[in-house]
Amino acid sequence: MPMPPVAIDASLTPLDLAVIGVYALGIIALGLLVARRRASAEDYFLASRSSSWPVIGLALLASNISSTTLIGLAGAAYAIGISVYNYEWMATVVLAFFCVFFLPFLLRSQVYTLPEYLERRYDRRARRYFSALTIFLNIVVDTAGTLYGGAIMLKLILPEWPLWQIVAVLALSAGVYTIAGGLRAVMVTETVQAVILLVASVFIAVFAFDKAGGWDAVMAAVDPAKLSLIRPLDDPGVPWLGLVLGVPLLGFYFWCTNQFMVQRVLSAKDERHGRWGALFAGLLKLPVLYVMVLPGTAAILLYPQLDKPDLVYPTLIFDLLPAGLVGVVIAGFFAAIMSSIASTFNSAATLVTMDFVRPLRAGEGASAGADAITPEQSRALVRAGRITTFVFMVLAVLWAPQIERFESLWQYLQAVLAYAVPPVCALFLIGLFWRRANAAGALAAIVVGLLGGGGLFWANVLASDPLGLHFLLVAPVLFVLSAGALVIASLLSSPPRAEQVDALLWTPAFYRAETAALAALPWWQNYRVLSVLLLVLTAGIVWVFR
C-alpha cells in the first residue's frame, strides 16, 4: 500500500558532517598531491598517455555519473519509468562499436583533442566549429547541469544559502586541483570517486527496496509500463523508434566524440589498454539499472506525491538512510559532482589551449603532433590551460542557476544535445568509412546542420503551434540532413588526398590484419571476444525488462 509522502529532513548529524568533511579534504589533498610534479603539456592534458585500463574504465564511469545522472535517472524512473535506462545500456553497444572501428585510428593519430582529429580528416574549419561547439556544450550542458544538480541537494542541507553561492563552492572545490594538476590529478581522484559512488548507490538501492517491501513487492505494485524498456511510439520518455534511431546517435557523440569522455581514452598507454578500459566502463554501466534507476521506481510506492521528480534522489537519502551512511552517500554524491566538473573543466581547457591558443602561437601551418611542442611552449600551454579552467569555472557558475527554467534536469540535458550534435556524428561516422568525404562536404554538413537544428528548434519548441516531434526523432532527422549535405558536396568537389585520409579510414583490410594479430592472444585479452560477451550480457538485461 502506498505510504504517505514525507517532508524532507535534510539535517546532518555530526557523524555525517565528519564523513563528508574527511572525504572533501581527502580528495582535494589527493588531487593536489598528484599535481605537485611539474607538468608538461602532454602530462597536463593527457596524463602522459600512460593510463592503464582499470583507471580509464573507472574514470569514464566517474565522469559520466555526475549529479545530473544521479538525480536525473531516479527522477525520470519515478516520472516516466525505467525506459530512461536505455541511455545507459546503449553505452555498452556504442563503446563496443568505438573499440572495433574508431579507437585504433584515434590513438594512432596521437591527437590531443577530437576537433584536432577532424582537422586531419577534413580541414581547420571543421576543427574550429567542433571545438567551439564542444566548449559550449561542456559549459552550458555538462558543467552547468552538474553544478545545478549538486545545488538541488545542497539547497536542502543549506536552505539559507543562495543558489549561486552553493554553485560557486562546488565549482571551486573541483577547480582547485584541476587547475593545479590537469588530467592526471583528475583521473587519480576519479578512480577513488568511482568506487565511493558505486558503494553509495548500492546503499540507497538496498534501503529503498527494503522499505518498499522488497524486490517482488515493487515489481508487482508498480505499473508494468513503468518497468518496460521497450516503449510504444507515442511514449513521452523513450519511444521505440527514438531508441533505435536517436539514442545511438546521442550515445555516439557522448562516448566517442565528446572531449571530456574520450580524453580518458586518449591517455591510454596503448590500444589494448584503451579498448579494455572502454569495455570496462561499459560493463560498469550495466548495474546502473539496479542501483540508480530502480530505486526511483521504488520511490513511486514510498513517496507518491513528490512535487518534482528531481527531489526523488535527495528524498531517498535523507528519509531512508541512518546517520553515518547519509554522510557516505552525500560524499558519493559530491564525488560524482567533483569528478564530472573536473573532467569538463580540464577538457574545455584542453580544447581552448590546443585548438585555439596553440595554433595562434605556432602559426596556421604548424603541426598538431605532440613532437612539435618545445619545453617553453609546453609551459606556456599549461599556463593557458590553467587560466582557461578558471574562466570556465566562473562562466559555469553564472549559467547554472538558469537551468531552473526547465521542467527537469534530464529533459534539459538530452534536449540540448539532440539539436546540437547530429552534424558532428555525421562528420565522424561518414569520414571513418567513406574515403570520398572531403572538406567541402564537411562545411556543407556543418552549415545544413546548424540551419536545420535552428529551424527545428524554433518549429518544435519556440513556435506558438509546435510540431510535437520527440527530441529523439529530431536527432536522426538532423543526422540525415547533415549526412546528405556531406555526401552531395563531397561528390561535387575534388576528392581528398590519399595521404590525408588513409591513416584515418577503417577498411576490411585493416580488420583482416588485426584479426591475424589478435590470434596470438588468449581469449580474455582479445577485445573482440570481450565485446561480444558484453553485448550478450546487455541483451540479456534488455530482454528481461523488455
Coordinates of C-alpha atoms in Angstrom, one line a residue:
M1 CA 0.0 0.0 0.0
P2 CA 1.4 3.4 -0.9
M3 CA 3.0 5.3 2.0
P4 CA 2.1 8.9 2.6
P5 CA 4.6 11.5 1.4
V6 CA 7.2 12.7 3.9
A7 CA 8.7 16.1 4.4
I8 CA 12.5 16.0 3.7
D9 CA 14.5 16.4 6.9
A10 CA 17.9 17.3 5.4
S11 CA 19.7 17.9 8.7
L12 CA 23.0 16.2 9.1
T13 CA 24.4 14.6 12.2
P14 CA 27.9 15.4 13.5
L15 CA 29.0 11.9 12.2
D16 CA 27.6 12.7 8.7
L17 CA 29.4 16.0 8.7
A18 CA 32.6 14.4 9.8
V19 CA 32.4 11.8 7.0
I20 CA 31.7 14.5 4.4
G21 CA 34.5 16.7 5.7
V22 CA 37.1 13.9 5.7
Y23 CA 36.1 13.0 2.1
A24 CA 36.2 16.5 0.8
L25 CA 39.6 17.3 2.3
G26 CA 41.0 14.0 1.4
I27 CA 40.0 14.1 -2.3
I28 CA 41.3 17.7 -2.7
A29 CA 44.5 16.8 -0.9
L30 CA 45.0 13.8 -3.2
G31 CA 44.4 15.9 -6.3
L32 CA 46.9 18.5 -5.1
L33 CA 49.5 15.8 -4.2
V34 CA 49.3 14.4 -7.7
A35 CA 49.6 18.0 -9.0
R36 CA 52.9 18.6 -7.3
R37 CA 55.0 17.2 -10.1
R38 CA 56.0 19.7 -12.8
A39 CA 53.6 19.1 -15.7
S40 CA 54.4 19.1 -19.4
A41 CA 51.6 19.7 -21.9
E42 CA 51.2 16.0 -22.6
D43 CA 51.1 15.3 -18.8
Y44 CA 48.7 18.1 -18.0
F45 CA 46.2 17.4 -20.8
L46 CA 46.7 13.6 -21.4
A47 CA 48.3 12.2 -18.2
S48 CA 51.5 11.4 -20.2
R49 CA 49.5 8.9 -22.3
S50 CA 50.3 6.3 -19.6
S51 CA 46.9 5.3 -18.1
S52 CA 46.0 1.6 -17.6
W53 CA 42.6 0.1 -18.3
P54 CA 41.2 0.0 -14.8
V55 CA 41.9 3.7 -14.3
I56 CA 40.4 4.5 -17.7
G57 CA 37.3 2.5 -17.0
L58 CA 36.7 3.9 -13.5
A59 CA 37.5 7.4 -14.7
L60 CA 35.0 7.1 -17.6
L61 CA 32.3 6.0 -15.2
A62 CA 33.0 8.7 -12.7
S63 CA 33.0 11.4 -15.4
N64 CA 29.7 10.0 -16.8
I65 CA 27.9 9.5 -13.5
S66 CA 27.5 13.1 -12.4
S67 CA 25.0 14.7 -10.1
T68 CA 22.8 15.2 -13.1
T69 CA 22.8 11.4 -13.7
L70 CA 22.1 10.5 -10.1
I71 CA 19.2 13.0 -9.8
G72 CA 18.1 12.6 -13.4
L73 CA 17.9 8.8 -13.6
A74 CA 16.0 8.4 -10.3
G75 CA 13.7 11.3 -11.1
A76 CA 13.0 10.0 -14.7
A77 CA 12.3 6.5 -13.4
Y78 CA 9.8 8.0 -10.9
A79 CA 8.1 10.2 -13.6
I80 CA 8.1 8.1 -16.8
G81 CA 9.6 4.7 -15.9
I82 CA 12.8 2.7 -16.4
S83 CA 13.0 3.5 -20.1
V84 CA 15.5 6.1 -19.1
Y85 CA 17.9 3.2 -18.6
N86 CA 18.0 2.8 -22.4
Y87 CA 20.6 5.6 -22.5
E88 CA 22.7 3.6 -20.1
W89 CA 22.7 0.1 -21.7
M90 CA 23.1 1.7 -25.1
A91 CA 26.5 2.9 -23.9
T92 CA 27.8 -0.7 -24.0
V93 CA 26.8 -1.0 -27.6
V94 CA 28.3 2.3 -28.5
L95 CA 31.6 1.5 -26.7
A96 CA 31.9 -1.8 -28.4
F97 CA 31.5 -0.1 -31.8
F98 CA 34.0 2.5 -30.6
C99 CA 36.6 -0.2 -29.8
V100 CA 36.2 -2.0 -33.1
F101 CA 36.0 0.8 -35.6
F102 CA 37.2 4.1 -34.2
L103 CA 39.6 3.8 -31.2
P104 CA 42.7 2.5 -33.1
F105 CA 42.7 5.4 -35.6
L106 CA 42.1 7.9 -32.8
L107 CA 45.1 6.6 -30.7
R108 CA 47.4 6.2 -33.6
S109 CA 46.8 9.8 -34.7
Q110 CA 48.4 11.0 -31.4
V111 CA 45.9 13.9 -31.2
Y112 CA 45.2 15.9 -28.1
T113 CA 41.6 16.7 -29.0
L114 CA 38.7 15.3 -31.1
P115 CA 38.4 18.5 -33.1
E116 CA 42.1 18.1 -33.9
Y117 CA 41.2 14.7 -35.4
L118 CA 38.6 16.4 -37.5
E119 CA 41.1 18.8 -38.9
R120 CA 43.3 15.9 -40.0
R121 CA 40.3 14.2 -41.7
Y122 CA 38.8 17.4 -43.2
D123 CA 40.3 20.9 -42.5
R124 CA 40.7 23.6 -39.9
R125 CA 37.2 24.9 -40.3
A126 CA 35.7 21.6 -39.1
R127 CA 38.2 21.6 -36.1
R128 CA 37.2 25.1 -35.0
Y129 CA 33.5 24.5 -35.4
F130 CA 33.5 21.3 -33.4
S131 CA 35.9 22.7 -30.7
A132 CA 33.6 25.8 -30.2
L133 CA 30.5 23.6 -30.1
T134 CA 32.1 21.2 -27.6
I135 CA 33.3 24.0 -25.3
F136 CA 29.8 25.5 -25.4
L137 CA 28.2 22.1 -24.5
N138 CA 30.8 21.4 -21.9
I139 CA 29.9 24.6 -20.0
V140 CA 26.2 25.1 -20.7
V141 CA 25.2 21.4 -20.6
D142 CA 27.8 19.3 -18.7
T143 CA 29.3 21.5 -16.1
A144 CA 26.3 23.8 -15.5
G145 CA 23.9 20.8 -15.3
T146 CA 26.2 19.1 -12.8
L147 CA 26.5 22.2 -10.7
Y148 CA 22.8 22.7 -10.7
G149 CA 22.1 19.1 -9.8
G150 CA 24.5 19.4 -6.9
A151 CA 22.9 22.6 -5.8
I152 CA 19.5 20.9 -5.6
M153 CA 20.9 18.6 -2.9
L154 CA 22.9 21.2 -1.0
K155 CA 20.0 23.6 -1.1
L156 CA 18.1 21.1 1.1
I157 CA 21.1 20.9 3.5
L158 CA 21.8 24.7 3.5
P159 CA 18.4 26.3 2.7
E160 CA 19.6 29.7 3.8
W161 CA 22.3 29.8 1.2
P162 CA 21.6 31.4 -2.2
L163 CA 21.8 29.0 -5.1
W164 CA 24.7 30.9 -6.7
Q165 CA 26.8 30.6 -3.6
I166 CA 26.3 26.8 -3.4
V167 CA 27.2 26.5 -7.1
A168 CA 30.4 28.6 -6.6
V169 CA 31.6 26.4 -3.7
L170 CA 31.1 23.3 -5.7
A171 CA 32.9 24.7 -8.7
L172 CA 35.8 25.9 -6.6
S173 CA 36.2 22.6 -4.8
A174 CA 36.8 20.7 -8.1
G175 CA 38.6 23.6 -9.8
V176 CA 41.4 23.9 -7.3
Y177 CA 43.1 20.5 -8.1
T178 CA 42.0 20.6 -11.8
I179 CA 43.8 23.9 -12.3
A180 CA 46.9 22.6 -10.5
G181 CA 47.3 19.1 -11.8
G182 CA 45.4 18.7 -15.1
L183 CA 44.2 15.3 -16.3
R184 CA 46.5 13.2 -14.2
A185 CA 45.0 14.7 -11.0
V186 CA 41.5 14.4 -12.4
M187 CA 41.9 10.7 -13.3
V188 CA 43.5 9.7 -10.0
T189 CA 40.7 11.4 -8.0
E190 CA 38.1 9.9 -10.4
T191 CA 39.3 6.4 -9.7
V192 CA 38.7 6.9 -6.0
Q193 CA 35.4 8.7 -6.5
A194 CA 34.0 6.0 -8.8
V195 CA 34.4 3.4 -6.0
I196 CA 32.7 5.7 -3.5
L197 CA 29.9 6.5 -5.9
L198 CA 29.1 2.8 -6.6
V199 CA 29.2 1.9 -2.9
A200 CA 26.9 4.9 -2.0
S201 CA 24.4 3.9 -4.8
V202 CA 24.3 0.3 -3.5
F203 CA 23.3 1.6 0.0
I204 CA 20.4 3.7 -1.4
A205 CA 19.1 0.8 -3.6
V206 CA 19.2 -1.7 -0.6
F207 CA 17.4 0.6 1.8
A208 CA 14.8 1.8 -0.9
F209 CA 13.8 -1.7 -1.8
D210 CA 13.8 -2.9 1.8
K211 CA 11.4 -0.1 2.9
A212 CA 9.2 -0.6 -0.2
G213 CA 8.7 -4.3 0.7
G214 CA 11.3 -5.9 -1.3
W215 CA 12.0 -6.6 -5.0
D216 CA 8.9 -8.7 -5.6
A217 CA 6.6 -6.2 -3.9
V218 CA 8.0 -3.3 -6.1
M219 CA 7.8 -5.4 -9.3
A220 CA 4.2 -6.4 -8.5
A221 CA 2.8 -3.0 -7.4
V222 CA 4.4 -0.6 -10.0
D223 CA 2.6 -0.1 -13.3
P224 CA 4.1 -2.6 -15.8
A225 CA 4.5 0.3 -18.3
K226 CA 7.0 1.9 -15.9
L227 CA 9.0 -1.3 -15.7
S228 CA 9.4 -1.7 -19.5
L229 CA 12.4 -0.6 -21.6
I230 CA 10.8 -1.0 -25.0
R231 CA 8.1 1.6 -25.2
P232 CA 5.4 2.4 -27.8
L233 CA 5.8 5.1 -30.5
D234 CA 3.8 7.6 -28.6
D235 CA 5.7 7.2 -25.3
P236 CA 6.8 10.6 -23.9
G237 CA 10.1 9.2 -22.5
V238 CA 11.9 6.9 -24.9
P239 CA 9.7 5.7 -27.8
W240 CA 11.0 2.6 -29.5
L241 CA 11.8 4.5 -32.8
G242 CA 13.8 7.1 -30.8
L243 CA 15.6 4.2 -29.0
V244 CA 16.6 2.7 -32.4
L245 CA 17.5 5.9 -34.2
G246 CA 18.1 8.7 -31.7
V247 CA 19.7 7.2 -28.6
P248 CA 22.6 5.6 -30.5
L249 CA 23.4 9.0 -32.1
L250 CA 23.5 10.8 -28.8
G251 CA 25.5 7.9 -27.3
F252 CA 28.0 8.0 -30.2
Y253 CA 28.5 11.8 -29.6
F254 CA 28.8 11.4 -25.8
W255 CA 31.1 8.3 -25.7
C256 CA 33.1 8.5 -28.9
T257 CA 33.5 12.3 -29.8
N258 CA 32.9 14.2 -26.6
Q259 CA 36.3 15.5 -25.4
F260 CA 35.6 15.2 -21.7
M261 CA 34.9 11.5 -22.1
V262 CA 37.3 10.5 -24.8
Q263 CA 40.2 12.3 -23.2
R264 CA 40.4 9.5 -20.8
V265 CA 40.9 7.0 -23.7
L266 CA 43.4 9.3 -25.3
S267 CA 45.5 9.0 -22.2
A268 CA 45.8 5.2 -22.6
K269 CA 49.3 3.7 -22.7
D270 CA 48.4 1.7 -25.8
E271 CA 45.5 0.5 -27.9
R272 CA 44.8 -2.6 -25.7
H273 CA 44.5 -0.6 -22.5
G274 CA 42.3 1.9 -24.3
R275 CA 40.0 -0.8 -25.5
W276 CA 39.9 -2.7 -22.2
G277 CA 39.2 0.5 -20.3
A278 CA 36.3 1.5 -22.6
L279 CA 34.8 -2.0 -22.3
F280 CA 35.3 -2.0 -18.6
A281 CA 33.3 1.3 -18.5
G282 CA 30.6 -0.4 -20.5
L283 CA 30.4 -3.2 -18.0
L284 CA 30.2 -0.8 -15.1
K285 CA 27.2 0.9 -16.8
L286 CA 25.0 -2.2 -16.6
P287 CA 24.4 -2.3 -12.8
V288 CA 23.2 1.3 -13.0
L289 CA 19.7 -0.1 -13.6
Y290 CA 19.7 -1.7 -10.2
V291 CA 21.5 0.9 -8.1
M292 CA 20.4 4.2 -9.7
V293 CA 17.3 3.7 -11.8
L294 CA 15.1 1.2 -10.0
P295 CA 15.4 3.0 -6.6
G296 CA 13.4 5.8 -8.4
T297 CA 10.8 3.1 -9.2
A298 CA 10.6 2.1 -5.6
A299 CA 10.1 5.7 -4.7
I300 CA 6.8 5.6 -6.6
L301 CA 5.5 3.5 -3.8
L302 CA 7.3 5.3 -1.0
Y303 CA 6.6 8.9 -2.0
P304 CA 3.7 9.1 -4.5
Q305 CA 3.1 12.8 -4.2
L306 CA 6.6 14.5 -4.6
D307 CA 6.4 18.0 -6.0
K308 CA 9.2 17.4 -8.6
P309 CA 10.9 14.2 -9.9
D310 CA 14.3 15.8 -9.2
L311 CA 13.5 15.5 -5.5
V312 CA 13.4 11.7 -5.6
Y313 CA 17.1 11.1 -5.0
P314 CA 17.5 13.6 -2.1
T315 CA 14.4 12.2 -0.5
L316 CA 15.7 8.6 -0.6
I317 CA 18.9 9.7 1.0
F318 CA 17.5 11.8 3.9
D319 CA 14.4 9.7 4.6
L320 CA 15.9 6.2 4.5
L321 CA 19.5 6.1 5.5
P322 CA 20.8 6.1 9.1
A323 CA 23.3 8.6 10.5
G324 CA 26.8 7.9 9.1
L325 CA 25.5 6.3 5.9
V326 CA 23.9 9.6 5.0
G327 CA 27.4 11.1 5.1
V328 CA 28.9 8.3 3.0
V329 CA 26.2 8.7 0.3
I330 CA 26.5 12.5 0.4
A331 CA 30.2 12.0 0.0
G332 CA 29.5 9.8 -3.0
F333 CA 27.2 12.5 -4.4
F334 CA 30.0 15.0 -4.0
A335 CA 32.3 12.5 -5.7
A336 CA 30.0 12.5 -8.7
I337 CA 29.9 16.3 -8.8
M338 CA 33.6 16.9 -8.4
S339 CA 34.7 14.2 -10.9
S340 CA 32.3 15.4 -13.6
I341 CA 33.2 19.1 -13.0
A342 CA 36.9 18.4 -13.0
S343 CA 36.5 16.4 -16.2
T344 CA 34.6 19.1 -18.1
F345 CA 36.9 21.9 -16.8
N346 CA 40.0 20.0 -18.0
S347 CA 38.6 19.0 -21.4
A348 CA 37.3 22.6 -22.1
A349 CA 40.7 23.9 -21.2
T350 CA 42.4 21.3 -23.5
L351 CA 40.1 22.4 -26.4
V352 CA 40.8 26.1 -26.0
T353 CA 44.5 25.6 -25.5
M354 CA 45.2 23.1 -28.2
D355 CA 42.6 24.1 -30.8
F356 CA 42.9 27.9 -30.5
V357 CA 45.8 29.1 -28.4
R358 CA 48.4 26.7 -29.8
P359 CA 47.7 27.3 -33.5
L360 CA 47.9 31.1 -32.8
R361 CA 51.3 30.8 -31.1
A362 CA 52.7 28.3 -33.6
G363 CA 51.2 29.7 -36.8
E364 CA 48.5 28.4 -39.1
G365 CA 50.6 25.8 -40.7
A366 CA 52.0 24.3 -37.5
S367 CA 52.0 20.6 -37.0
A368 CA 49.4 19.4 -34.5
G369 CA 51.6 16.5 -33.4
A370 CA 53.0 16.1 -29.9
D371 CA 56.6 16.2 -31.1
A372 CA 56.2 19.8 -32.2
I373 CA 55.9 21.1 -28.7
T374 CA 59.1 22.6 -27.2
P375 CA 59.6 22.8 -23.4
E376 CA 59.0 26.5 -23.4
Q377 CA 55.8 26.1 -25.5
S378 CA 54.7 23.3 -23.2
R379 CA 54.9 25.6 -20.1
A380 CA 53.0 28.4 -21.9
L381 CA 50.3 25.9 -22.9
V382 CA 49.9 24.6 -19.4
R383 CA 49.5 28.2 -18.1
A384 CA 46.9 28.9 -20.8
G385 CA 45.1 25.7 -19.7
R386 CA 45.0 26.8 -16.1
I387 CA 43.7 30.3 -16.9
T388 CA 41.1 28.8 -19.2
T389 CA 39.9 26.4 -16.5
F390 CA 39.4 29.3 -14.1
V391 CA 37.4 31.3 -16.7
F392 CA 35.2 28.4 -17.5
M393 CA 34.6 27.8 -13.8
V394 CA 33.2 31.4 -13.5
L395 CA 31.1 31.0 -16.6
A396 CA 29.5 27.7 -15.4
V397 CA 28.7 29.3 -12.0
L398 CA 26.9 32.2 -13.8
W399 CA 24.9 29.9 -16.1
A400 CA 23.9 27.0 -13.8
P401 CA 21.0 28.8 -11.9
Q402 CA 19.3 29.4 -15.3
I403 CA 18.5 25.6 -15.5
E404 CA 15.7 26.1 -13.0
R405 CA 13.6 27.3 -16.0
F406 CA 13.4 23.8 -17.4
E407 CA 10.9 21.2 -16.2
S408 CA 13.6 18.7 -15.2
L409 CA 17.3 18.3 -15.3
W410 CA 17.2 15.2 -17.6
Q411 CA 14.9 17.0 -20.1
Y412 CA 17.4 19.9 -20.2
L413 CA 20.4 17.6 -20.9
Q414 CA 19.0 15.4 -23.6
A415 CA 17.0 18.1 -25.5
V416 CA 20.0 20.4 -25.9
L417 CA 22.2 17.6 -27.3
A418 CA 19.5 16.4 -29.8
Y419 CA 19.5 19.7 -31.6
A420 CA 23.3 20.3 -31.5
V421 CA 25.3 17.1 -32.1
P422 CA 23.9 15.2 -35.1
P423 CA 26.0 17.1 -37.7
V424 CA 29.2 16.1 -35.7
C425 CA 28.1 12.5 -35.7
A426 CA 27.8 12.6 -39.5
L427 CA 31.3 14.1 -39.9
F428 CA 32.9 11.3 -37.8
L429 CA 30.9 8.3 -39.0
I430 CA 30.9 9.1 -42.7
G431 CA 34.6 10.2 -42.6
L432 CA 35.5 7.0 -40.9
F433 CA 34.1 4.7 -43.6
W434 CA 33.9 6.7 -46.8
R435 CA 37.1 7.8 -48.5
R436 CA 35.4 10.4 -50.7
A437 CA 34.2 12.6 -47.8
N438 CA 36.1 15.9 -48.0
A439 CA 36.4 19.4 -46.5
A440 CA 33.8 20.9 -48.8
G441 CA 31.4 18.2 -47.7
A442 CA 32.2 18.8 -44.0
L443 CA 31.5 22.5 -44.4
A444 CA 28.2 21.8 -46.1
A445 CA 27.2 19.4 -43.3
I446 CA 28.0 21.9 -40.7
V447 CA 26.0 24.7 -42.4
V448 CA 23.0 22.5 -43.1
G449 CA 23.1 21.1 -39.5
L450 CA 23.2 24.5 -38.0
L451 CA 20.4 25.8 -40.1
G452 CA 18.3 22.6 -39.7
G453 CA 18.9 22.5 -35.9
G454 CA 17.9 26.1 -35.5
G455 CA 14.8 25.7 -37.7
L456 CA 13.7 22.5 -35.9
F457 CA 14.3 24.1 -32.5
W458 CA 12.1 27.0 -33.5
A459 CA 9.4 24.9 -35.1
N460 CA 9.4 22.2 -32.3
V461 CA 10.0 24.3 -29.2
L462 CA 9.5 28.0 -29.7
A463 CA 6.7 28.2 -32.2
S464 CA 3.1 29.0 -31.0
D465 CA 2.0 25.7 -32.5
P466 CA 5.0 23.4 -32.1
L467 CA 5.4 20.3 -34.2
G468 CA 5.5 18.0 -31.2
L469 CA 8.4 15.9 -32.6
H470 CA 10.1 14.0 -29.9
F471 CA 13.7 15.1 -29.5
L472 CA 15.0 11.6 -30.0
L473 CA 13.5 11.8 -33.5
V474 CA 14.9 15.3 -34.1
A475 CA 18.4 13.8 -33.8
P476 CA 18.1 11.3 -36.7
V477 CA 16.4 13.9 -38.9
L478 CA 19.2 16.3 -38.5
F479 CA 21.8 13.5 -39.0
V480 CA 20.2 12.5 -42.3
L481 CA 20.1 16.2 -43.5
S482 CA 23.8 16.7 -42.5
A483 CA 24.9 13.4 -43.9
G484 CA 23.2 14.1 -47.2
A485 CA 24.8 17.5 -47.4
L486 CA 28.2 15.9 -46.7
V487 CA 27.8 13.3 -49.4
I488 CA 26.4 15.6 -52.1
A489 CA 29.0 18.4 -51.6
S490 CA 31.9 15.9 -51.5
L491 CA 30.8 14.3 -54.8
L492 CA 30.6 17.8 -56.4
S493 CA 34.1 18.7 -55.4
S494 CA 37.6 17.2 -55.6
P495 CA 38.4 14.1 -53.5
P496 CA 40.7 14.4 -50.6
R497 CA 44.4 13.4 -50.9
A498 CA 45.1 9.7 -50.2
E499 CA 47.9 10.6 -47.7
Q500 CA 45.4 12.7 -45.7
V501 CA 42.7 10.0 -45.3
D502 CA 44.4 6.6 -45.5
A503 CA 45.6 6.6 -41.9
L504 CA 42.1 7.6 -40.6
L505 CA 39.9 5.2 -42.6
W506 CA 38.6 1.9 -41.5
T507 CA 38.8 -0.8 -44.2
P508 CA 38.2 -4.5 -44.4
A509 CA 41.9 -4.9 -45.0
F510 CA 42.6 -3.3 -41.6
Y511 CA 40.2 -5.7 -40.0
R512 CA 41.8 -8.7 -41.5
A513 CA 45.3 -7.6 -40.4
E514 CA 44.1 -7.0 -36.9
T515 CA 42.4 -10.4 -36.9
A516 CA 45.8 -12.1 -37.6
A517 CA 47.4 -10.1 -34.7
L518 CA 44.6 -11.0 -32.2
A519 CA 45.0 -14.7 -33.0
A520 CA 48.1 -14.8 -30.9
L521 CA 46.3 -13.5 -27.7
P522 CA 44.4 -15.6 -25.2
W523 CA 40.6 -15.1 -25.4
W524 CA 40.4 -12.9 -22.2
Q525 CA 42.8 -10.4 -23.8
N526 CA 41.0 -10.3 -27.1
Y527 CA 38.9 -7.2 -27.1
R528 CA 36.5 -8.6 -29.7
V529 CA 35.6 -11.6 -27.5
L530 CA 35.2 -9.3 -24.6
S531 CA 32.9 -7.0 -26.7
V532 CA 30.7 -9.9 -27.7
L533 CA 30.4 -11.1 -24.1
L534 CA 29.5 -7.6 -23.0
L535 CA 26.8 -7.3 -25.7
V536 CA 25.3 -10.7 -24.8
L537 CA 25.1 -9.6 -21.1
T538 CA 23.5 -6.3 -22.2
A539 CA 21.0 -8.1 -24.4
G540 CA 20.0 -10.4 -21.5
I541 CA 19.1 -7.4 -19.3
V542 CA 17.2 -5.7 -22.1
W543 CA 15.3 -9.0 -22.7
V544 CA 14.3 -9.4 -19.1
F545 CA 12.9 -5.8 -18.8
R546 CA 11.6 -5.6 -22.4

